[in-house]
Amino acid sequence: DVKVTQSSRYLVKRTGEKVFLECVQDMDHENMFWYRQDPGLGLRLIYFSYDVKMKEKGDIPEGYSVSREKKERFSLILESASTNQTSMYLCASSLASLAVAPTGEQYFGPGTRLTVT
Amino acid sequence: KQEVTQIPAALSVPEGENLVLNCSFTDSAIYNLQWFRQDPGKGLTSLLLIQSSQREQTSGRLNASLDKSSGRSTLYIAASQPGDSATYLCAVPAGYTGNQFYFGTGTSLTVIP
């Protein structure tokens, strides 16, 4: 079974702190994603990475950065946390699509509930 | 940009009832559609992935159908149980590579014992 783990289930940080959220997958997936989930807004993509050191912005990258130094690990960084970044953060991974038969099934981690006070 | 809609936002049914959850999308040029389940405060669990070449996919009491031309998918749950209570989300990939996904806001299902 695919396993995606996230470093913390719950996190409380103060405004202005630098925050690191880490995600690890054990299935050699090329693609990794960071989403945030807010009531009424659903899941919104922050960043995704399709290979080591490669990244692309999603729909809401402002205030966030990412790092992917190893294939299995994808980190989300809040350079200076703000109260509007209080949210549930979800990491996911998927195989890269194939030329003939795209796969793309996503597997999610358990989520990190971040509160910024 | 792809828009994914799930209606109703919430549904409450008595135990044992069969039910259908709906998902619609605006761009029919999709390569697959995935249904997820989310329990409160938890991550998403993949239920079914249905490829664009398929019309149906089944897993136990769950059956997902896909009609690309009309931009619709349904998730059928047979003989519902209280343990089925959760939020159900659908997602479609953006473009061919599947490197980005668009999600509906989900249907919150409550199965009453």
Short mmCIF file of C-alpha atoms in Angstrom, two decimals:
data_model
loop_
_atom_site.label_atom_id
_atom_site.label_comp_id
_atom_site.label_asym_id
_atom_site.label_seq_id
_atom_site.Cartn_x
_atom_site.Cartn_y
_atom_site.Cartn_z
CA ASP A 1 0.00 0.00 0.00
CA VAL A 2 1.08 3.54 -0.72
CA LYS A 3 1.93 5.42 2.38
CA VAL A 4 2.13 9.19 2.64
CA THR A 5 3.13 10.58 6.01
CA GLN A 6 3.17 14.13 7.30
CA SER A 7 5.44 15.33 10.08
CA SER A 8 2.74 16.65 12.42
CA ARG A 9 -1.01 16.18 12.87
CA TYR A 10 -1.42 19.41 14.82
CA LEU A 11 0.80 22.47 14.93
CA VAL A 12 0.42 25.81 16.70
CA LYS A 13 2.71 28.66 15.67
CA ARG A 14 2.94 32.35 16.33
CA THR A 15 2.61 35.09 13.71
CA GLY A 16 5.93 35.75 12.01
CA GLU A 17 7.46 32.35 12.73
CA LYS A 18 9.02 30.27 9.99
CA VAL A 19 7.11 27.01 9.67
CA PHE A 20 8.17 23.77 8.00
CA LEU A 21 5.68 21.07 7.04
CA GLU A 22 7.20 17.85 5.79
CA CYS A 23 5.74 15.08 3.70
CA VAL A 24 7.26 11.70 2.88
CA GLN A 25 5.98 9.04 0.48
CA ASP A 26 7.28 5.51 0.19
CA MET A 27 6.13 4.50 -3.31
CA ASP A 28 8.72 6.20 -5.51
CA HIS A 29 6.12 8.58 -6.93
CA GLU A 30 7.38 11.35 -9.17
CA ASN A 31 4.61 13.82 -8.38
CA MET A 32 4.00 15.40 -5.02
CA PHE A 33 1.48 18.06 -4.05
CA TRP A 34 0.67 20.47 -1.25
CA TYR A 35 -2.94 21.59 -0.76
CA ARG A 36 -4.73 23.61 1.83
CA GLN A 37 -8.32 22.90 2.73
CA ASP A 38 -10.67 25.51 4.14
CA PRO A 39 -14.41 25.29 4.87
CA GLY A 40 -16.45 26.42 1.88
CA LEU A 41 -13.38 26.72 -0.34
CA GLY A 42 -12.47 23.07 -0.73
CA LEU A 43 -8.95 21.93 -1.59
CA ARG A 44 -6.70 24.44 -3.26
CA LEU A 45 -3.32 23.58 -4.74
CA ILE A 46 -0.38 25.51 -3.31
CA TYR A 47 2.56 23.88 -5.14
CA PHE A 48 3.37 20.67 -6.87
CA SER A 49 6.62 19.00 -7.80
CA TYR A 50 7.12 16.57 -10.68
CA ASP A 51 10.73 15.67 -9.95
CA VAL A 52 13.56 16.34 -7.53
CA LYS A 53 14.32 20.07 -7.36
CA MET A 54 11.43 20.78 -9.78
CA LYS A 55 8.36 22.68 -8.69
CA GLU A 56 5.46 24.58 -10.15
CA LYS A 57 3.10 27.05 -8.55
CA GLY A 58 -0.46 26.04 -7.97
CA ASP A 59 -3.44 28.31 -7.50
CA ILE A 60 -2.39 29.97 -4.22
CA PRO A 61 1.43 30.03 -3.86
CA GLU A 62 1.67 33.45 -2.21
CA GLY A 63 3.28 33.27 1.23
CA TYR A 64 4.59 29.74 0.67
CA SER A 65 7.68 28.08 -0.73
CA VAL A 66 8.61 24.43 -1.23
CA SER A 67 11.67 22.24 -1.31
CA ARG A 68 12.23 18.85 -2.88
CA GLU A 69 15.79 17.65 -2.41
CA LYS A 70 14.95 13.94 -2.42
CA LYS A 71 12.32 12.13 -4.43
CA GLU A 72 10.44 10.86 -1.39
CA ARG A 73 10.29 14.13 0.55
CA PHE A 74 8.43 17.37 -0.20
CA SER A 75 8.52 20.25 2.25
CA LEU A 76 6.20 23.23 2.50
CA ILE A 77 7.65 26.37 4.06
CA LEU A 78 5.78 29.32 5.46
CA GLU A 79 8.46 31.99 5.53
CA SER A 80 6.57 34.24 7.97
CA ALA A 81 3.39 32.67 9.22
CA SER A 82 0.25 34.78 9.29
CA THR A 83 -3.17 34.16 10.83
CA ASN A 84 -4.75 33.74 7.39
CA GLN A 85 -2.56 30.67 6.91
CA THR A 86 -4.44 28.85 9.64
CA SER A 87 -5.77 25.84 7.78
CA MET A 88 -5.62 22.10 7.16
CA TYR A 89 -2.63 21.25 4.99
CA LEU A 90 -2.71 18.08 2.92
CA CYS A 91 0.13 16.44 1.07
CA ALA A 92 -0.42 13.99 -1.79
CA SER A 93 1.62 11.97 -4.25
CA SER A 94 0.98 10.23 -7.55
CA LEU A 95 2.81 8.39 -10.28
CA ALA A 96 3.77 10.47 -13.27
CA SER A 97 1.43 9.92 -16.16
CA LEU A 98 2.48 7.56 -18.90
CA ALA A 99 2.48 8.46 -22.56
CA VAL A 100 -0.11 5.84 -23.38
CA ALA A 101 -2.20 5.54 -20.25
CA PRO A 102 -2.20 8.42 -17.80
CA THR A 103 -2.45 7.28 -14.23
CA GLY A 104 -2.49 10.14 -11.84
CA GLU A 105 -4.24 8.43 -8.94
CA GLN A 106 -3.51 10.56 -5.92
CA TYR A 107 -2.72 9.29 -2.44
CA PHE A 108 -3.04 11.60 0.51
CA GLY A 109 -1.37 11.94 3.87
CA PRO A 110 -3.36 12.38 7.13
CA GLY A 111 -3.12 16.17 7.07
CA THR A 112 -1.62 18.81 9.37
CA ARG A 113 -3.94 21.17 11.19
CA LEU A 114 -1.96 24.40 11.50
CA THR A 115 -3.09 27.20 13.77
CA VAL A 116 -1.29 30.53 13.63
CA THR A 117 -1.97 32.82 16.59
CA LYS B 1 -10.12 26.58 -15.90
CA GLN B 2 -11.90 23.39 -14.89
CA GLU B 3 -14.72 23.81 -12.39
CA VAL B 4 -15.97 20.87 -10.38
CA THR B 5 -19.33 21.00 -8.60
CA GLN B 6 -20.90 18.59 -6.15
CA ILE B 7 -24.55 18.84 -5.29
CA PRO B 8 -26.00 18.50 -2.70
CA ALA B 9 -23.52 19.86 -0.20
CA ALA B 10 -25.07 17.70 2.51
CA LEU B 11 -27.23 14.59 2.53
CA SER B 12 -28.86 12.65 5.35
CA VAL B 13 -30.34 9.18 4.78
CA PRO B 14 -31.59 6.30 6.96
CA GLU B 15 -29.43 3.22 7.23
CA GLY B 16 -29.94 0.67 4.47
CA GLU B 17 -30.93 3.17 1.81
CA ASN B 18 -29.23 3.22 -1.57
CA LEU B 19 -27.96 6.64 -2.55
CA VAL B 20 -26.30 8.57 -5.36
CA LEU B 21 -23.77 11.37 -5.06
CA ASN B 22 -23.23 13.69 -8.00
CA CYS B 23 -20.16 15.36 -9.48
CA SER B 24 -20.16 17.63 -12.51
CA PHE B 25 -17.25 19.23 -14.36
CA THR B 26 -17.12 21.94 -17.00
CA ASP B 27 -14.31 20.68 -19.26
CA SER B 28 -15.10 17.23 -20.61
CA ALA B 29 -11.55 16.65 -21.88
CA ILE B 30 -10.52 14.69 -18.81
CA TYR B 31 -8.44 11.52 -18.62
CA ASN B 32 -9.80 10.16 -15.38
CA LEU B 33 -11.90 11.06 -12.36
CA GLN B 34 -11.22 10.06 -8.79
CA TRP B 35 -13.62 9.72 -5.86
CA PHE B 36 -12.37 10.20 -2.31
CA ARG B 37 -13.74 9.85 1.17
CA GLN B 38 -12.72 12.20 3.99
CA ASP B 39 -13.51 11.64 7.65
CA PRO B 40 -13.58 14.71 9.92
CA GLY B 41 -10.11 16.08 10.58
CA LYS B 42 -8.44 13.43 8.46
CA GLY B 43 -6.82 13.15 5.05
CA LEU B 44 -8.48 11.88 1.89
CA THR B 45 -8.84 8.18 1.17
CA SER B 46 -9.05 7.12 -2.45
CA LEU B 47 -12.20 5.13 -3.21
CA LEU B 48 -12.29 4.71 -6.96
CA LEU B 49 -10.39 5.93 -10.00
CA ILE B 50 -12.31 5.76 -13.23
CA GLN B 51 -10.42 6.21 -16.48
CA SER B 52 -11.95 8.20 -19.35
CA SER B 53 -12.20 5.02 -21.41
CA GLN B 54 -14.32 3.37 -18.71
CA ARG B 55 -17.95 4.02 -18.02
CA GLU B 56 -18.10 2.33 -14.64
CA GLN B 57 -15.86 1.18 -11.83
CA THR B 58 -16.94 -0.90 -8.84
CA SER B 59 -15.51 -1.60 -5.42
CA GLY B 60 -17.67 -3.49 -2.95
CA ARG B 61 -20.85 -1.49 -2.32
CA LEU B 62 -19.54 1.45 -4.33
CA ASN B 63 -20.09 2.02 -8.02
CA ALA B 64 -18.82 5.05 -9.92
CA SER B 65 -19.98 6.00 -13.39
CA LEU B 66 -18.55 8.53 -15.78
CA ASP B 67 -20.24 10.33 -18.67
CA LYS B 68 -17.63 12.60 -20.19
CA SER B 69 -19.87 14.05 -22.85
CA SER B 70 -22.30 15.41 -20.29
CA GLY B 71 -19.58 16.31 -17.78
CA ARG B 72 -20.98 14.15 -15.01
CA SER B 73 -20.00 11.38 -12.66
CA THR B 74 -22.05 9.62 -10.02
CA LEU B 75 -21.04 7.59 -6.99
CA TYR B 76 -23.62 5.00 -6.04
CA ILE B 77 -23.53 3.59 -2.50
CA ALA B 78 -25.63 0.49 -1.94
CA ALA B 79 -27.19 -0.46 1.40
CA SER B 80 -25.73 2.50 3.26
CA GLN B 81 -24.30 2.02 6.78
CA PRO B 82 -23.54 4.49 9.59
CA GLY B 83 -19.83 3.89 8.88
CA ASP B 84 -20.33 5.44 5.45
CA SER B 85 -20.88 8.82 7.11
CA ALA B 86 -18.15 11.10 5.78
CA THR B 87 -17.53 13.75 3.16
CA TYR B 88 -17.16 12.49 -0.39
CA LEU B 89 -15.12 14.43 -2.90
CA CYS B 90 -14.47 14.03 -6.59
CA ALA B 91 -11.41 15.28 -8.46
CA VAL B 92 -10.31 15.55 -12.08
CA PRO B 93 -6.82 16.12 -13.43
CA ALA B 94 -5.97 19.26 -15.37
CA GLY B 95 -4.75 18.27 -18.79
CA TYR B 96 -3.02 15.14 -19.98
CA THR B 97 -0.23 14.83 -17.48
CA GLY B 98 -2.40 14.64 -14.39
CA ASN B 99 0.05 16.82 -12.55
CA GLN B 100 -2.65 19.05 -11.17
CA PHE B 101 -6.11 18.25 -9.94
CA TYR B 102 -9.33 20.13 -9.42
CA PHE B 103 -11.59 19.14 -6.55
CA GLY B 104 -15.25 19.59 -5.82
CA THR B 105 -16.19 20.97 -2.40
CA GLY B 106 -17.70 17.65 -1.44
CA THR B 107 -20.97 16.14 -0.24
CA SER B 108 -21.26 15.55 3.50
CA LEU B 109 -23.14 12.29 4.03
CA THR B 110 -24.81 11.27 7.27
CA VAL B 111 -26.29 7.79 7.54
CA ILE B 112 -28.74 7.60 10.42
CA PRO B 113 -28.91 4.28 12.33
#
